[in-house]
XYZ file of N, CA and C in Angstrom:
549
model
N 41.874 -1.174 -114.341
C 42.835 -1.999 -113.288
C 42.555 -2.968 -112.512
N 43.592 -3.497 -111.837
C 43.447 -4.977 -111.862
C 42.428 -4.599 -110.297
N 41.432 -6.334 -110.495
C 41.817 -6.546 -109.521
C 42.311 -6.333 -107.364
N 43.199 -7.604 -108.054
C 44.522 -7.236 -107.230
C 44.749 -4.941 -106.693
N 44.660 -4.349 -107.748
C 44.966 -3.077 -107.919
C 44.391 -2.202 -106.782
N 42.800 -2.747 -107.411
C 41.868 -2.228 -105.982
C 41.134 -2.746 -105.217
N 41.876 -4.180 -104.637
C 41.315 -4.847 -103.265
C 43.217 -3.611 -102.371
N 43.605 -3.425 -103.229
C 44.988 -2.795 -102.378
C 44.446 -1.295 -102.088
N 44.206 -0.390 -102.943
C 43.960 0.468 -102.459
C 42.767 0.507 -101.914
N 41.435 -0.404 -101.451
C 40.896 0.172 -101.015
C 41.093 -0.556 -99.772
N 42.346 -1.272 -98.855
C 43.047 -1.646 -98.018
C 43.519 -0.507 -97.522
N 44.726 0.472 -98.447
C 45.336 1.621 -97.749
C 43.968 2.440 -97.838
N 42.647 2.447 -98.652
C 42.009 3.889 -98.201
C 41.813 3.362 -96.948
N 41.214 2.162 -95.981
C 40.833 1.907 -95.210
C 42.089 2.086 -94.013
N 42.542 1.686 -94.264
C 44.119 2.310 -92.860
C 44.720 3.071 -92.588
N 43.960 4.311 -93.654
C 44.434 5.322 -93.676
C 43.129 6.206 -92.908
N 41.969 6.065 -93.548
C 41.032 6.311 -92.920
C 41.037 6.278 -90.765
N 40.675 4.761 -90.472
C 41.640 4.039 -89.242
C 42.912 5.006 -88.398
N 43.456 5.023 -89.475
C 45.287 5.633 -88.539
C 44.239 7.430 -88.422
N 44.143 8.205 -89.562
C 43.332 9.055 -89.218
C 42.507 10.148 -87.717
N 41.161 8.414 -88.280
C 40.711 8.725 -86.466
C 41.210 8.463 -85.352
N 42.074 7.544 -85.300
C 42.779 7.187 -84.187
C 43.862 8.371 -84.016
N 44.210 9.326 -84.891
C 45.235 10.078 -84.871
C 44.283 11.712 -84.154
N 43.851 11.825 -84.858
C 42.033 12.974 -84.543
C 42.183 12.621 -83.158
N 41.338 11.215 -82.596
C 41.087 11.339 -80.756
C 42.092 12.066 -80.268
N 43.181 11.341 -80.328
C 44.759 11.494 -79.904
C 44.860 12.973 -80.152
N 44.346 13.074 -80.346
C 44.677 14.656 -80.483
C 44.201 15.443 -79.659
N 42.715 14.944 -79.467
C 41.512 16.003 -79.137
C 41.074 15.582 -77.543
N 42.493 14.595 -76.992
C 41.588 13.929 -75.844
C 42.146 14.808 -74.351
N 43.376 15.563 -75.392
C 43.275 16.510 -73.632
C 44.877 16.068 -73.131
N 45.041 15.072 -73.350
C 45.874 13.863 -72.939
C 47.083 14.572 -72.504
N 47.932 14.160 -71.428
C 49.756 14.533 -70.813
C 50.256 13.903 -72.251
N 50.639 14.752 -73.198
C 51.327 13.197 -74.653
C 52.876 12.887 -74.056
N 53.689 13.109 -72.545
C 54.617 12.433 -72.155
C 55.886 13.377 -72.393
N 55.814 14.331 -73.157
C 56.886 15.107 -73.691
C 57.439 16.676 -72.410
N 56.417 16.480 -72.074
C 56.478 17.996 -71.101
C 55.959 18.870 -71.379
N 55.063 18.839 -72.420
C 54.015 19.654 -73.039
C 52.819 19.374 -72.130
N 52.023 20.566 -72.034
C 50.755 20.615 -71.366
C 49.625 20.574 -72.611
N 48.683 19.789 -72.761
C 47.444 19.769 -73.153
C 45.979 20.336 -72.237
N 45.885 21.279 -72.278
C 44.806 21.524 -71.409
C 44.292 22.888 -71.710
N 42.437 22.752 -70.838
C 41.690 23.476 -71.078
C 41.417 24.425 -69.530
N 41.255 25.887 -70.147
C 41.164 26.362 -68.592
C 39.624 27.048 -68.825
N 38.993 26.708 -67.950
C 37.103 27.294 -67.535
C 37.274 28.681 -67.076
N 36.298 29.467 -67.386
C 36.558 31.077 -66.950
C 35.854 31.418 -65.643
N 35.123 30.447 -64.921
C 34.326 30.317 -63.588
C 35.326 30.308 -62.178
N 36.371 29.920 -62.134
C 36.795 30.033 -61.327
C 37.123 28.548 -60.781
N 36.974 27.688 -60.900
C 36.478 26.283 -60.436
C 36.715 25.666 -59.432
N 36.675 26.951 -58.230
C 36.962 26.464 -56.601
C 36.124 25.482 -56.569
N 36.706 24.669 -55.346
C 36.038 22.935 -54.894
C 36.203 23.300 -53.261
N 36.847 23.646 -52.749
C 37.178 24.538 -51.575
C 35.881 24.268 -51.111
N 34.846 24.355 -50.470
C 33.622 24.352 -50.192
C 33.274 24.261 -48.511
N 32.255 25.724 -48.319
C 31.947 25.476 -47.208
C 30.353 25.558 -46.572
N 30.115 24.552 -47.568
C 28.660 24.724 -47.248
C 27.829 23.065 -47.125
N 29.193 22.121 -47.278
C 28.703 20.973 -47.328
C 28.806 20.246 -48.468
N 29.094 21.103 -50.014
C 28.691 20.364 -51.113
C 30.178 19.479 -51.294
N 29.744 18.520 -52.447
C 30.920 17.959 -52.521
C 31.699 18.742 -53.269
N 33.379 18.299 -53.453
C 34.818 19.247 -54.036
C 34.658 18.044 -55.206
N 35.699 18.320 -56.022
C 36.421 17.702 -57.075
C 36.411 16.331 -57.235
N 36.794 16.139 -56.194
C 37.098 14.819 -55.658
C 36.012 13.761 -55.450
N 35.156 14.259 -54.941
C 33.811 13.418 -54.402
C 33.899 14.126 -53.033
N 34.544 14.764 -52.087
C 34.458 14.313 -50.920
C 33.941 15.663 -49.809
N 33.135 15.558 -49.465
C 32.584 17.092 -48.226
C 33.506 17.498 -47.748
N 33.478 18.762 -47.608
C 33.959 19.263 -46.729
C 33.653 20.546 -46.207
N 33.324 20.495 -44.938
C 32.448 21.687 -43.740
C 32.822 22.292 -42.921
N 32.411 23.080 -42.631
C 33.223 24.179 -41.484
C 33.082 23.659 -40.359
N 31.912 22.446 -39.969
C 32.007 21.589 -38.935
C 33.157 20.689 -39.011
N 33.947 20.465 -40.216
C 35.118 19.292 -40.515
C 36.206 20.047 -39.766
N 36.133 21.406 -40.159
C 37.368 21.789 -39.304
C 37.572 22.033 -38.359
N 38.979 22.274 -37.395
C 38.925 22.479 -36.099
C 40.089 23.373 -36.155
N 39.953 24.967 -35.520
C 40.583 25.812 -35.788
C 41.804 25.854 -34.694
N 41.397 24.779 -33.700
C 42.593 24.925 -32.761
C 43.651 24.094 -33.195
N 43.432 22.408 -34.233
C 44.830 22.351 -34.998
C 45.325 23.358 -35.252
N 44.723 24.902 -35.438
C 45.667 25.372 -36.623
C 46.363 26.699 -35.504
N 46.281 26.846 -34.824
C 47.114 27.780 -33.603
C 47.670 27.814 -33.645
N 49.174 27.022 -33.739
C 50.214 27.570 -33.878
C 50.779 27.204 -34.877
N 50.491 26.877 -35.556
C 50.706 26.841 -37.189
C 51.343 28.724 -37.657
N 52.103 28.350 -38.377
C 53.248 29.645 -38.828
C 52.864 29.353 -40.406
N 53.265 28.044 -40.980
C 54.125 27.956 -42.201
C 52.729 26.887 -43.149
N 52.498 26.854 -43.989
C 51.779 25.693 -44.445
C 52.636 25.177 -46.057
N 52.454 24.285 -45.962
C 53.628 23.764 -46.986
C 52.430 22.608 -48.040
N 52.823 22.842 -49.666
C 51.520 22.603 -50.224
C 52.616 22.027 -51.414
N 51.725 20.618 -51.864
C 52.639 20.529 -53.393
C 52.181 20.647 -54.375
N 52.415 20.864 -56.028
C 51.632 22.071 -56.308
C 51.881 21.098 -57.534
N 50.518 20.675 -58.085
C 50.633 19.277 -59.203
C 49.425 19.943 -60.025
N 48.825 19.506 -62.065
C 47.936 19.843 -62.373
C 46.423 19.321 -61.629
N 46.268 18.515 -60.904
C 44.468 18.257 -60.119
C 44.902 18.750 -59.324
N 45.708 20.148 -58.305
C 45.340 20.668 -57.210
C 46.325 20.326 -56.198
N 46.130 21.720 -55.495
C 47.606 21.161 -54.487
C 47.235 20.646 -53.910
N 48.097 19.859 -52.799
C 48.090 18.661 -52.670
C 49.021 19.204 -50.762
N 48.252 19.092 -49.732
C 48.795 19.386 -48.553
C 49.694 18.881 -47.846
N 50.779 19.432 -47.328
C 52.137 18.936 -46.876
C 51.612 18.754 -45.326
N 51.739 19.978 -45.196
C 51.761 20.440 -43.516
C 51.213 22.069 -43.496
N 50.209 21.947 -42.222
C 50.519 21.368 -40.816
C 49.209 19.431 -41.076
N 49.245 19.216 -40.197
C 48.644 17.594 -40.327
C 47.682 17.353 -40.756
N 46.458 18.934 -40.511
C 45.254 18.961 -40.851
C 44.451 18.895 -42.168
N 46.294 19.493 -43.125
C 45.930 19.537 -44.724
C 46.744 18.156 -44.628
N 47.702 17.377 -44.284
C 48.547 16.546 -44.932
C 47.348 15.350 -45.542
N 48.098 15.572 -47.010
C 47.530 14.665 -47.960
C 46.010 14.788 -48.611
N 45.865 15.947 -48.439
C 43.832 16.289 -48.964
C 44.675 17.116 -49.666
N 43.515 17.451 -51.299
C 43.847 18.534 -52.576
C 42.776 19.275 -52.144
N 43.333 20.348 -52.380
C 42.933 21.658 -52.191
C 41.988 21.411 -50.961
N 42.359 21.172 -49.736
C 42.480 22.250 -48.362
C 42.139 22.906 -48.014
N 40.924 22.957 -47.313
C 40.910 24.544 -46.722
C 41.761 25.060 -45.782
N 42.131 26.139 -46.004
C 43.466 26.438 -44.535
C 43.197 27.591 -43.879
N 43.745 27.330 -42.544
C 42.783 28.004 -41.457
C 43.785 28.870 -41.046
N 43.744 30.124 -40.964
C 44.446 31.401 -40.391
C 44.552 32.607 -39.423
N 44.321 33.102 -38.787
C 43.655 33.405 -37.599
C 44.881 34.984 -37.890
N 43.752 36.098 -37.816
C 43.427 37.686 -38.452
C 44.713 37.773 -37.987
N 45.570 38.550 -38.518
C 46.681 39.549 -37.943
C 47.713 38.538 -37.430
N 47.926 37.871 -37.786
C 48.799 36.676 -37.331
C 49.991 36.635 -38.842
N 51.115 36.830 -38.502
C 51.861 36.469 -40.045
C 52.104 34.907 -40.766
N 51.616 34.783 -41.603
C 52.814 33.928 -42.169
C 53.154 33.560 -43.266
N 53.729 31.673 -43.828
C 54.876 31.609 -44.800
C 54.104 31.186 -45.513
N 54.193 30.389 -46.560
C 53.628 29.715 -47.760
C 54.250 29.212 -48.902
N 55.136 27.596 -48.419
C 55.812 26.631 -49.187
C 55.524 26.441 -49.802
N 55.816 26.108 -51.159
C 55.655 25.022 -52.088
C 55.892 24.654 -52.707
N 56.264 23.214 -53.246
C 57.387 22.788 -53.706
C 56.460 22.505 -55.320
N 57.196 22.648 -56.342
C 56.400 21.832 -57.666
C 56.525 20.727 -57.943
N 55.426 19.795 -57.776
C 55.262 18.586 -58.212
C 55.145 17.530 -59.674
N 55.298 18.779 -60.683
C 55.046 17.314 -61.923
C 55.725 18.471 -62.932
N 56.190 19.897 -62.538
C 57.404 20.387 -64.019
C 56.564 20.998 -64.658
N 55.349 21.586 -64.255
C 54.812 22.507 -65.129
C 54.830 23.641 -64.412
N 54.268 24.355 -65.413
C 54.130 26.119 -64.686
C 53.124 26.249 -63.606
N 54.069 26.253 -62.324
C 52.935 27.030 -61.293
C 53.696 28.295 -60.465
N 52.297 29.196 -59.809
C 52.534 29.767 -59.183
C 51.335 29.647 -57.579
N 51.787 30.490 -56.940
C 50.933 30.693 -55.817
C 50.825 32.094 -55.616
N 49.217 32.160 -55.566
C 48.864 33.352 -55.613
C 47.598 33.617 -54.213
N 47.425 34.482 -53.413
C 46.151 34.085 -52.187
C 45.158 35.459 -53.225
N 43.960 35.743 -53.137
C 42.524 36.105 -54.502
C 41.890 36.690 -52.945
N 41.390 37.801 -53.206
C 39.965 38.184 -52.527
C 38.970 37.536 -52.567
N 37.456 37.631 -52.313
C 36.352 37.292 -53.376
C 36.088 37.967 -54.670
N 36.679 38.582 -54.920
C 36.757 39.321 -56.444
C 37.216 38.200 -57.301
N 38.180 37.246 -57.313
C 39.243 36.521 -57.979
C 40.238 38.190 -57.870
N 40.793 38.382 -57.557
C 41.667 39.630 -57.749
C 42.792 39.230 -56.408
N 44.397 39.102 -56.802
C 44.988 39.494 -55.927
C 44.783 40.121 -54.986
N 45.393 39.772 -53.622
C 44.516 40.823 -52.451
C 45.930 41.840 -52.296
N 47.133 41.533 -52.409
C 48.092 42.105 -52.674
C 49.425 42.021 -53.457
N 50.014 42.828 -54.499
C 51.161 42.800 -55.625
C 52.152 41.928 -54.556
N 52.407 42.182 -53.229
C 52.595 40.728 -52.478
C 52.817 39.330 -52.633
N 51.787 39.100 -52.392
C 50.369 37.737 -51.450
C 50.783 36.914 -53.353
N 51.892 37.339 -54.061
C 51.609 36.080 -55.603
C 53.450 35.667 -55.708
N 53.544 34.677 -56.158
C 55.170 34.070 -56.298
C 54.954 34.366 -57.974
N 56.628 34.427 -58.183
C 57.098 33.955 -59.638
C 56.356 32.556 -60.265
N 56.011 32.217 -61.536
C 55.779 31.088 -61.910
C 57.320 30.263 -62.136
N 57.193 29.037 -61.756
C 58.467 27.807 -61.942
C 57.690 26.781 -62.006
N 59.044 25.831 -62.924
C 57.818 25.049 -63.828
C 59.049 23.552 -63.078
N 59.710 24.056 -62.390
C 60.810 22.873 -62.447
C 60.416 22.087 -61.673
N 60.513 20.714 -61.605
C 59.874 19.716 -60.300
C 60.735 19.542 -59.724
N 60.416 19.718 -58.329
C 60.954 20.064 -57.151
C 61.786 20.845 -56.505
N 61.730 21.746 -56.764
C 61.521 23.396 -57.554
C 61.279 23.918 -55.658
N 61.588 24.834 -55.261
C 60.533 25.334 -53.957
C 60.446 26.517 -54.238
N 59.339 27.328 -53.245
C 59.264 28.703 -52.918
C 58.533 29.355 -51.798
N 59.033 29.829 -51.071
C 57.885 30.237 -50.030
C 57.796 31.690 -50.721
N 56.461 31.973 -50.098
C 55.837 33.469 -50.019
C 55.480 33.904 -48.556
N 56.437 35.016 -48.611
C 56.812 35.027 -47.143
C 56.042 36.514 -46.718
N 55.785 36.642 -44.958
C 55.446 38.187 -45.078
C 54.110 38.213 -45.439
N 52.843 36.999 -45.048
C 51.494 37.324 -45.353
C 50.907 37.481 -43.786
N 50.105 38.477 -44.148
C 49.587 39.211 -43.117
C 48.173 38.116 -43.110
N 47.198 36.958 -42.294
C 46.405 36.899 -42.085
C 44.979 38.113 -42.123
N 44.475 38.272 -43.282
C 42.905 39.270 -43.009
C 42.145 38.405 -43.672
N 40.623 39.123 -43.231
C 39.393 38.806 -43.883
C 38.984 39.062 -45.509
N 40.449 39.350 -45.877
C 39.869 39.718 -47.403
C 40.383 38.955 -48.434
N 41.629 37.829 -47.919
C 41.820 36.826 -48.082
C 41.166 35.661 -48.523
N 40.372 35.225 -49.226
C 39.581 34.218 -49.297
C 40.314 33.269 -50.299
N 41.175 32.811 -51.031
C 41.536 31.939 -51.790
C 42.856 31.989 -52.278
N 43.151 30.716 -52.069
C 44.841 30.543 -52.465
C 44.574 29.574 -54.164
N 45.649 30.172 -54.489
C 45.752 29.499 -56.489
C 46.389 29.607 -57.143
N 46.443 28.875 -57.725
C 47.860 28.524 -59.541
C 47.400 29.422 -59.624
N 47.505 30.579 -60.728
C 47.016 31.130 -61.717
C 46.685 30.555 -63.223
N 47.275 29.977 -63.297
C 46.993 29.467 -64.279
C 46.322 28.431 -64.482
N 46.168 27.606 -63.316
C 45.472 26.721 -63.291
C 44.009 26.458 -62.024
N 43.187 27.092 -62.548
C 42.182 26.683 -61.915
C 41.761 25.579 -61.170
N 42.332 24.407 -61.550
C 42.368 23.099 -61.023
C 43.041 23.393 -59.610
N 43.845 24.397 -59.273
C 45.122 24.722 -57.698
C 44.157 25.562 -57.551
N 43.267 24.959 -56.468
C 42.538 26.374 -55.948
C 41.726 25.750 -54.942
N 41.910 26.218 -53.623
C 41.043 25.958 -52.392
C 40.937 27.462 -51.350
N 40.061 27.128 -51.279
C 39.285 28.218 -49.640
C 40.450 28.828 -48.528
N 40.260 29.899 -48.825
C 41.032 30.164 -47.266
C 39.737 30.408 -46.055
N 40.152 30.264 -44.553
C 39.293 30.644 -43.543
C 40.039 31.281 -42.957
N 39.596 32.462 -42.745
C 40.132 33.537 -41.875
C 39.183 32.923 -40.397
N 40.222 33.040 -39.405
C 40.060 33.080 -37.507
C 39.817 34.334 -37.067
N 39.287 35.366 -35.875
C 40.290 36.085 -35.087
C 40.842 35.380 -33.634
N 41.176 35.628 -33.179
C 42.143 35.001 -32.059
C 41.322 35.035 -30.066
């Protein structure tokens, strides 16, 4: 074999190994590939990040009971959220606007509507769970929807101590606490 052919093969082998390494690194990164499919992993721990004991949430922010003013929630009948992979984004009422996975304050015995908009075109739903990580009631969850901009409303939710969490069933990054107040 000539020196030229041997150098050529060495170069091709090096380029091939480099390309393979880059390709493997891209496949293992878990990043969005930009074509509407998702590369994600789920954890088994529930991933709650709305806290009431002063611990930092996933965004590094602290939310404690003393930060929440129940009076700001007295006239609220509808909770509006935007669903994206990073979490539920608060839209309305004002106390949750712009917050990720905000703690929601509901008054026991009152009826609420949860309206949410799909913000990223991935499959999401909203469900209300108890402290055991179970759906509180069969009627307290919506079907998955994945069309960006589509809106769903979960109507007729009567606030009770049993409701502790709202979340998107397939995405544990989309979860927040529900705080029940007495009237």
